[in-house]
Coordinates of N, CA, C and O in Angstrom, one line a residue:
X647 N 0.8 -1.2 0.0 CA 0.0 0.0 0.0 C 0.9 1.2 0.0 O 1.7 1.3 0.9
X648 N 0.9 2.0 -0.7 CA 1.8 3.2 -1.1 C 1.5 4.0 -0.1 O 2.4 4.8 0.1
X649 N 0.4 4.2 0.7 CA 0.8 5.1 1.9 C 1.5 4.7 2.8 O 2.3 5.5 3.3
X650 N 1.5 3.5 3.2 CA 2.5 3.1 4.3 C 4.0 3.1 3.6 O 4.7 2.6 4.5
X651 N 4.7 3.4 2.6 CA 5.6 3.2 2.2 C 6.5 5.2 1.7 O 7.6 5.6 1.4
X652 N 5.2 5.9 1.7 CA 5.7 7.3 1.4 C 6.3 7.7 2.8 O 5.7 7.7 3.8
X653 N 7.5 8.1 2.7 CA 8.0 9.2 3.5 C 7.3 10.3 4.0 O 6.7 10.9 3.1
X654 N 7.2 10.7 5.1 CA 6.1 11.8 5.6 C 7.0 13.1 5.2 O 6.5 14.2 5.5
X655 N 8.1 13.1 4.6 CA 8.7 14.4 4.5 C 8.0 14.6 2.4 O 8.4 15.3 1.5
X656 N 7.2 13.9 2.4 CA 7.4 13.6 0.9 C 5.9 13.8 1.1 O 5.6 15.0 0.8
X657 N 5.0 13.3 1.4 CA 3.9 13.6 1.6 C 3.5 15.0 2.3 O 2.5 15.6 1.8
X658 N 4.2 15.5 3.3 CA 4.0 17.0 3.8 C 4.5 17.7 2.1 O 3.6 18.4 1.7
X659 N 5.5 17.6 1.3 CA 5.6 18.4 0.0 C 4.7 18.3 -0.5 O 3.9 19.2 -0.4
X660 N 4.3 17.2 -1.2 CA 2.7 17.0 -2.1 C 1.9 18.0 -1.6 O 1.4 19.0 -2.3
X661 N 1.6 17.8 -0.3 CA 0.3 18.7 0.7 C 0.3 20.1 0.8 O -0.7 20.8 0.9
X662 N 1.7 20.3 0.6 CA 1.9 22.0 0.8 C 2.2 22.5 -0.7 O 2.4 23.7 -0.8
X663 N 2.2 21.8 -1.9 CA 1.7 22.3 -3.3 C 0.7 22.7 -3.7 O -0.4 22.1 -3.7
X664 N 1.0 24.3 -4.5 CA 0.0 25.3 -4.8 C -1.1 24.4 -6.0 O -0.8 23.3 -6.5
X665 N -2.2 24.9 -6.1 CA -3.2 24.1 -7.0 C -2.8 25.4 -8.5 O -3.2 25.3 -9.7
X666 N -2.2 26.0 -8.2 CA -1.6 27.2 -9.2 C -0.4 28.0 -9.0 O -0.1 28.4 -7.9
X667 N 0.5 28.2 -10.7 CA 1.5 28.7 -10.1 C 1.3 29.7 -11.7 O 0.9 29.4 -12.8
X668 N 1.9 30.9 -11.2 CA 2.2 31.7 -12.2 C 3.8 32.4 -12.7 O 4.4 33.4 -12.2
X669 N 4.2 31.6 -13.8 CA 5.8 33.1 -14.0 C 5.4 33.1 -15.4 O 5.1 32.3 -16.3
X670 N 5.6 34.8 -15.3 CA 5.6 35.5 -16.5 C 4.4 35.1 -17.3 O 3.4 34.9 -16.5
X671 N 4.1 35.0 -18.6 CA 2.9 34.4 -19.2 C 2.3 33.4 -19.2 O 1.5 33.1 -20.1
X672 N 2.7 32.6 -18.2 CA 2.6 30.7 -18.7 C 1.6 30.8 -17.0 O 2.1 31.4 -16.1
X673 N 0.8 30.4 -16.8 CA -0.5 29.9 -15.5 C -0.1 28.4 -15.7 O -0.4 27.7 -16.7
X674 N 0.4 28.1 -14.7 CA 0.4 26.8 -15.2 C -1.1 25.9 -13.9 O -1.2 26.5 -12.8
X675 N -1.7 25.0 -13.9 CA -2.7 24.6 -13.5 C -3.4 22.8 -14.1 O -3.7 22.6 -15.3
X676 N -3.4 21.8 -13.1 CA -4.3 20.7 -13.3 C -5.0 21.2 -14.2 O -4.5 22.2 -14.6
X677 N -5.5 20.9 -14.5 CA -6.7 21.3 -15.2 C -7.1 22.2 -16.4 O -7.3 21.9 -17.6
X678 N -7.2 23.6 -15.9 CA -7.7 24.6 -16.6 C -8.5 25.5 -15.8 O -8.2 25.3 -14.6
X679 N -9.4 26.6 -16.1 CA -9.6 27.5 -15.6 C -11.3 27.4 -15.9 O -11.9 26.9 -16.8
X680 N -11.6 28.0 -14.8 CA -13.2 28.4 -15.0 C -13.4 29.9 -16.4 O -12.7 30.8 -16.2
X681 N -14.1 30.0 -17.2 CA -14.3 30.5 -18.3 C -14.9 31.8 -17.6 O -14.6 33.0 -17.9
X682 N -15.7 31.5 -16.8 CA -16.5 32.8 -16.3 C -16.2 33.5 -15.1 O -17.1 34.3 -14.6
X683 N -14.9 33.2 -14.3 CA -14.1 33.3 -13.5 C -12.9 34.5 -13.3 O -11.9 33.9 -13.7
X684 N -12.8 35.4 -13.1 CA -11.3 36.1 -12.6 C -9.9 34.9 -12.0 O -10.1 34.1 -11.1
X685 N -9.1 35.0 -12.4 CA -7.8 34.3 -11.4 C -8.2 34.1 -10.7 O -8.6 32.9 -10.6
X686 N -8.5 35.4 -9.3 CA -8.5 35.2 -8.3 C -9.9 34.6 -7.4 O -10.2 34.4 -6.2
X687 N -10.4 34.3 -8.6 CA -11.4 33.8 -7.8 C -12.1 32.3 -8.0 O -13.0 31.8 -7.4
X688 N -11.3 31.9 -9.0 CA -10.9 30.2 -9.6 C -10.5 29.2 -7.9 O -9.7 29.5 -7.1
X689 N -11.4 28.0 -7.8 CA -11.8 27.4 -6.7 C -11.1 26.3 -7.0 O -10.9 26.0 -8.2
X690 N -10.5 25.6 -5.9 CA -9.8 24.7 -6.1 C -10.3 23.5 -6.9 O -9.6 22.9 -7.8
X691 N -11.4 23.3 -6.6 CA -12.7 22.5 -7.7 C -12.6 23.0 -9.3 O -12.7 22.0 -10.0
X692 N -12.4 23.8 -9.8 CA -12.3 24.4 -10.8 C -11.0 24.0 -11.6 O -11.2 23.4 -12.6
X693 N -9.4 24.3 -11.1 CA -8.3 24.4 -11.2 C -8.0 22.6 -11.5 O -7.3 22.2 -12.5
X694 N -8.6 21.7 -10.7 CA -8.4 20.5 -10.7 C -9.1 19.6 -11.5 O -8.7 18.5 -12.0
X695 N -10.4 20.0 -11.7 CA -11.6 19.1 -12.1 C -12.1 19.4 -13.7 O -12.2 18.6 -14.6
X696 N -12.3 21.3 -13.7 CA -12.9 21.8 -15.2 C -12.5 21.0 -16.3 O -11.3 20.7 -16.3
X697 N -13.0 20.7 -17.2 CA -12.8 19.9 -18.7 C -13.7 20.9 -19.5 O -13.2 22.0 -19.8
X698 N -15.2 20.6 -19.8 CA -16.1 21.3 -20.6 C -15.8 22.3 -20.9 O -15.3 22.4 -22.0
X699 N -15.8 23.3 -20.0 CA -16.0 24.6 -20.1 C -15.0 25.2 -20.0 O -15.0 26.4 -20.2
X700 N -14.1 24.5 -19.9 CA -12.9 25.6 -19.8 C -12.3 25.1 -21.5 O -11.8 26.1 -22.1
X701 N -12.2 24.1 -22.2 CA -12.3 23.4 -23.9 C -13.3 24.8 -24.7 O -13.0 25.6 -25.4
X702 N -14.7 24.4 -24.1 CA -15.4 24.9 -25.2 C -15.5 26.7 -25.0 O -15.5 27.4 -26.0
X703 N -15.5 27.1 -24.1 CA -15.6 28.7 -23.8 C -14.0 29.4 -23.1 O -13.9 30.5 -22.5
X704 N -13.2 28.7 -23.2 CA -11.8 29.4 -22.2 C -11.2 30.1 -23.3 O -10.6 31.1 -23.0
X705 N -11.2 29.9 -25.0 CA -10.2 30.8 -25.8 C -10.8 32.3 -25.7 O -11.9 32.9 -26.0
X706 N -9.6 32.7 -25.3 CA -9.8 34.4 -25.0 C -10.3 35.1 -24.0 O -10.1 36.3 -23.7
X707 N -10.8 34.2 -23.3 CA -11.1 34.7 -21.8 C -9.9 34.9 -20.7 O -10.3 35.5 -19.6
X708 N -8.5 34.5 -20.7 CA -7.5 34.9 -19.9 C -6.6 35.6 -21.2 O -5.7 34.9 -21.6
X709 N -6.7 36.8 -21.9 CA -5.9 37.4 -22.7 C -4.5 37.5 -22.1 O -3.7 37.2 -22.9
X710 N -4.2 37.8 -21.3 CA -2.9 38.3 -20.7 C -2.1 36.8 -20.3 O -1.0 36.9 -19.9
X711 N -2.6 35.6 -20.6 CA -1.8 34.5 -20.2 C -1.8 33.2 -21.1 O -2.6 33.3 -22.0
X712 N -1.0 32.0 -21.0 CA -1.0 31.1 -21.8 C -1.0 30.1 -20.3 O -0.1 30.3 -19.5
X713 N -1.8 29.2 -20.1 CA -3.0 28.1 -19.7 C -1.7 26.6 -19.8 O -1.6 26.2 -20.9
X714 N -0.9 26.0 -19.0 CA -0.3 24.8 -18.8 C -1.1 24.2 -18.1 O -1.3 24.4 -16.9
X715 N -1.6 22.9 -19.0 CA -2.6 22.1 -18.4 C -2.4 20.9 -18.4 O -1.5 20.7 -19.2
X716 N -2.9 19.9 -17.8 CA -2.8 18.4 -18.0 C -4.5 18.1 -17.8 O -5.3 18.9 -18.2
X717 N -4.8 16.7 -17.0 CA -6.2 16.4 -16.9 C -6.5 15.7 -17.9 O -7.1 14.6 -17.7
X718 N -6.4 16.1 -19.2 CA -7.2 15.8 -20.1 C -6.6 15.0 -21.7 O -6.5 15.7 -22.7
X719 N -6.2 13.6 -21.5 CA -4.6 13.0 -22.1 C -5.0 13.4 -23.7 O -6.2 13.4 -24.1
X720 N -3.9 13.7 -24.6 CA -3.9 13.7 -25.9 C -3.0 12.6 -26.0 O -2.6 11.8 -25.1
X721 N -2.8 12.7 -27.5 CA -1.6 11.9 -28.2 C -0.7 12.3 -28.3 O 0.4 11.6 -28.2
X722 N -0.8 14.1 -28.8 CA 0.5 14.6 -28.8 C 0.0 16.0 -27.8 O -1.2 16.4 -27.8
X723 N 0.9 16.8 -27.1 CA 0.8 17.7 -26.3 C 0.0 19.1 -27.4 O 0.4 19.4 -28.5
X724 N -0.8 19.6 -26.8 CA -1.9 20.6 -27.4 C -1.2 21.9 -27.3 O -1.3 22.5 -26.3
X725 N -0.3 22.3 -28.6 CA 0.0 23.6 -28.4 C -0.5 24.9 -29.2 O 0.0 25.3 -30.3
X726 N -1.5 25.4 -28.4 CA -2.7 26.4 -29.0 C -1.6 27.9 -28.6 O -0.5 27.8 -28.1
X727 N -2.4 29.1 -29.2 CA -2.3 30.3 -28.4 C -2.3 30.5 -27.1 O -1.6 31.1 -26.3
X728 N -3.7 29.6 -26.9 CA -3.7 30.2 -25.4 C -3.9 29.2 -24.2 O -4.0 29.7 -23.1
X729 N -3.8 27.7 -24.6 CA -3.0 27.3 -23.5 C -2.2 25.9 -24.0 O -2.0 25.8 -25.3
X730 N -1.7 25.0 -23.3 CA -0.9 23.8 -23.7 C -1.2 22.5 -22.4 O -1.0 22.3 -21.2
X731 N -1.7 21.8 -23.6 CA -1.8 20.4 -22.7 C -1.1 19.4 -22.8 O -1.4 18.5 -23.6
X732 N 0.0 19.4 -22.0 CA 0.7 18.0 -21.7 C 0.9 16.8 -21.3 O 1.8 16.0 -21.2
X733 N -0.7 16.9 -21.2 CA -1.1 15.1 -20.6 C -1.1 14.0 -21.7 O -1.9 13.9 -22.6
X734 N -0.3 13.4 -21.5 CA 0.4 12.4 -22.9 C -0.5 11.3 -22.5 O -0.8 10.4 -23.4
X735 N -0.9 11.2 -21.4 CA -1.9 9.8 -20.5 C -0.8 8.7 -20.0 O -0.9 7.5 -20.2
X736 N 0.5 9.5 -19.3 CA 1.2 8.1 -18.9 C 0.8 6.9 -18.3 O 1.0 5.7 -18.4
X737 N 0.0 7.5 -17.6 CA -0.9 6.1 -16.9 C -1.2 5.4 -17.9 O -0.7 4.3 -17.6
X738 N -1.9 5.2 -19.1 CA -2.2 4.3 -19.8 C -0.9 3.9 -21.1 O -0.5 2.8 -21.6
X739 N -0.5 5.4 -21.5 CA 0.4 5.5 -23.1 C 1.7 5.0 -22.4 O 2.3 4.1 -23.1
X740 N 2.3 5.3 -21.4 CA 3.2 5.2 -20.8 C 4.8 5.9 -21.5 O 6.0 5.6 -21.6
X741 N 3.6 7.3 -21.9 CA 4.4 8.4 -22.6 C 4.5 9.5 -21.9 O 3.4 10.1 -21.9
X742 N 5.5 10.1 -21.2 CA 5.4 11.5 -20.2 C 6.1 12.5 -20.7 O 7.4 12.5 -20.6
X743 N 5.2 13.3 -21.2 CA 5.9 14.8 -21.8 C 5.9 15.7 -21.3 O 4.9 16.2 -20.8
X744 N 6.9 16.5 -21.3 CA 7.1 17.7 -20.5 C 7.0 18.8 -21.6 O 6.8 18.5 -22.7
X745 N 7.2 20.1 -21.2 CA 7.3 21.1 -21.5 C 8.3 22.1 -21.6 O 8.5 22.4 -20.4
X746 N 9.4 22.9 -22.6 CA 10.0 23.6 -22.4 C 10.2 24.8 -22.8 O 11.1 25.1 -23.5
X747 N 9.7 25.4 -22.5 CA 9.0 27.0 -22.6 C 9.6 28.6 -22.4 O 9.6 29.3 -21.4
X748 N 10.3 28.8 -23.7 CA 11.2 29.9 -23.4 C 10.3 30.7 -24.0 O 9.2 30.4 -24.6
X749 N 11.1 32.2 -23.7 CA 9.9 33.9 -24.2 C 9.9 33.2 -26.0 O 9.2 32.2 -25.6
X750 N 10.0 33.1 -26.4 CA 9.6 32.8 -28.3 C 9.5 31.4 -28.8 O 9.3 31.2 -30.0
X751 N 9.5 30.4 -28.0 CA 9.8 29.1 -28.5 C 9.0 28.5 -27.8 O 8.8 29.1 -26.7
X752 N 8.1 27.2 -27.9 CA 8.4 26.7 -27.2 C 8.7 24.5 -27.4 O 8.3 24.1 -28.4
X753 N 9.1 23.8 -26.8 CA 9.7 22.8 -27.4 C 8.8 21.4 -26.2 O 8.2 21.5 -25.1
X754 N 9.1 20.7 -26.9 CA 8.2 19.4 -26.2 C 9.0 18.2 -25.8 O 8.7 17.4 -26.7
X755 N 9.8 17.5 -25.0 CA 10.0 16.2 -25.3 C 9.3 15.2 -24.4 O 9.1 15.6 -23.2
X756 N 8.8 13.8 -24.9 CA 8.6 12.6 -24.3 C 9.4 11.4 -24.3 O 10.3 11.3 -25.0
X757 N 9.0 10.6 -23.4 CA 9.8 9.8 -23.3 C 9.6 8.3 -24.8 O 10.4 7.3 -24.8

């Protein structure tokens, strides 16, 4: 059973991780964002869970940012204007892709 085998200094880190983090233009977030929402007022329910609504109504509703998301597995990582999905579905594809995101570029590798 993997709780009895986690380190409690490893489990207090998980616990004390932001459900959002922001540098420079990139939001990065589980999930995605409530559409009809401000930042600051995006619920932890929101940040982790949204699919629908943040797909069908989120383009152009956060102008000032670009949306790093997972939740929701592709084939290949989703690189739009205005956000980027990285969920390759390792759990099942047993493909995990990261992101590397400079001011003009940005690049993808998987495993």
């Amino acid at each position: 059973h993997f709780a009895t085998v986690l380190p409690d200094e490893h489990f207090q880190f998980l616990m004390d991780l932001k459900t959002s983090y922001q540098q420079e233009q990139y939001f990065f977030v589980h999930a995605g964002l409530h559409p009809d929402k401000p930042l600051e007022v995006q619920t932890e329910r929101d940040l982790l869970w949204i699919r629908d609504e943040f797909f069908d109504e989120g383009e152009g509703q956060f102008p000032d940012i670009i949306i790093v998301h997972g939740h929701t597995p592709v084939k290949r990582p989703d690189n739009l204007s205005w956000r980027i999905n990285v969920d390759t579905g390792a759990v099942w594809s047993g493909k995990l892709t990261a992101a590397i995101l400079e001011p003009k570029k940005r690049y993808f590798v998987s495993t």
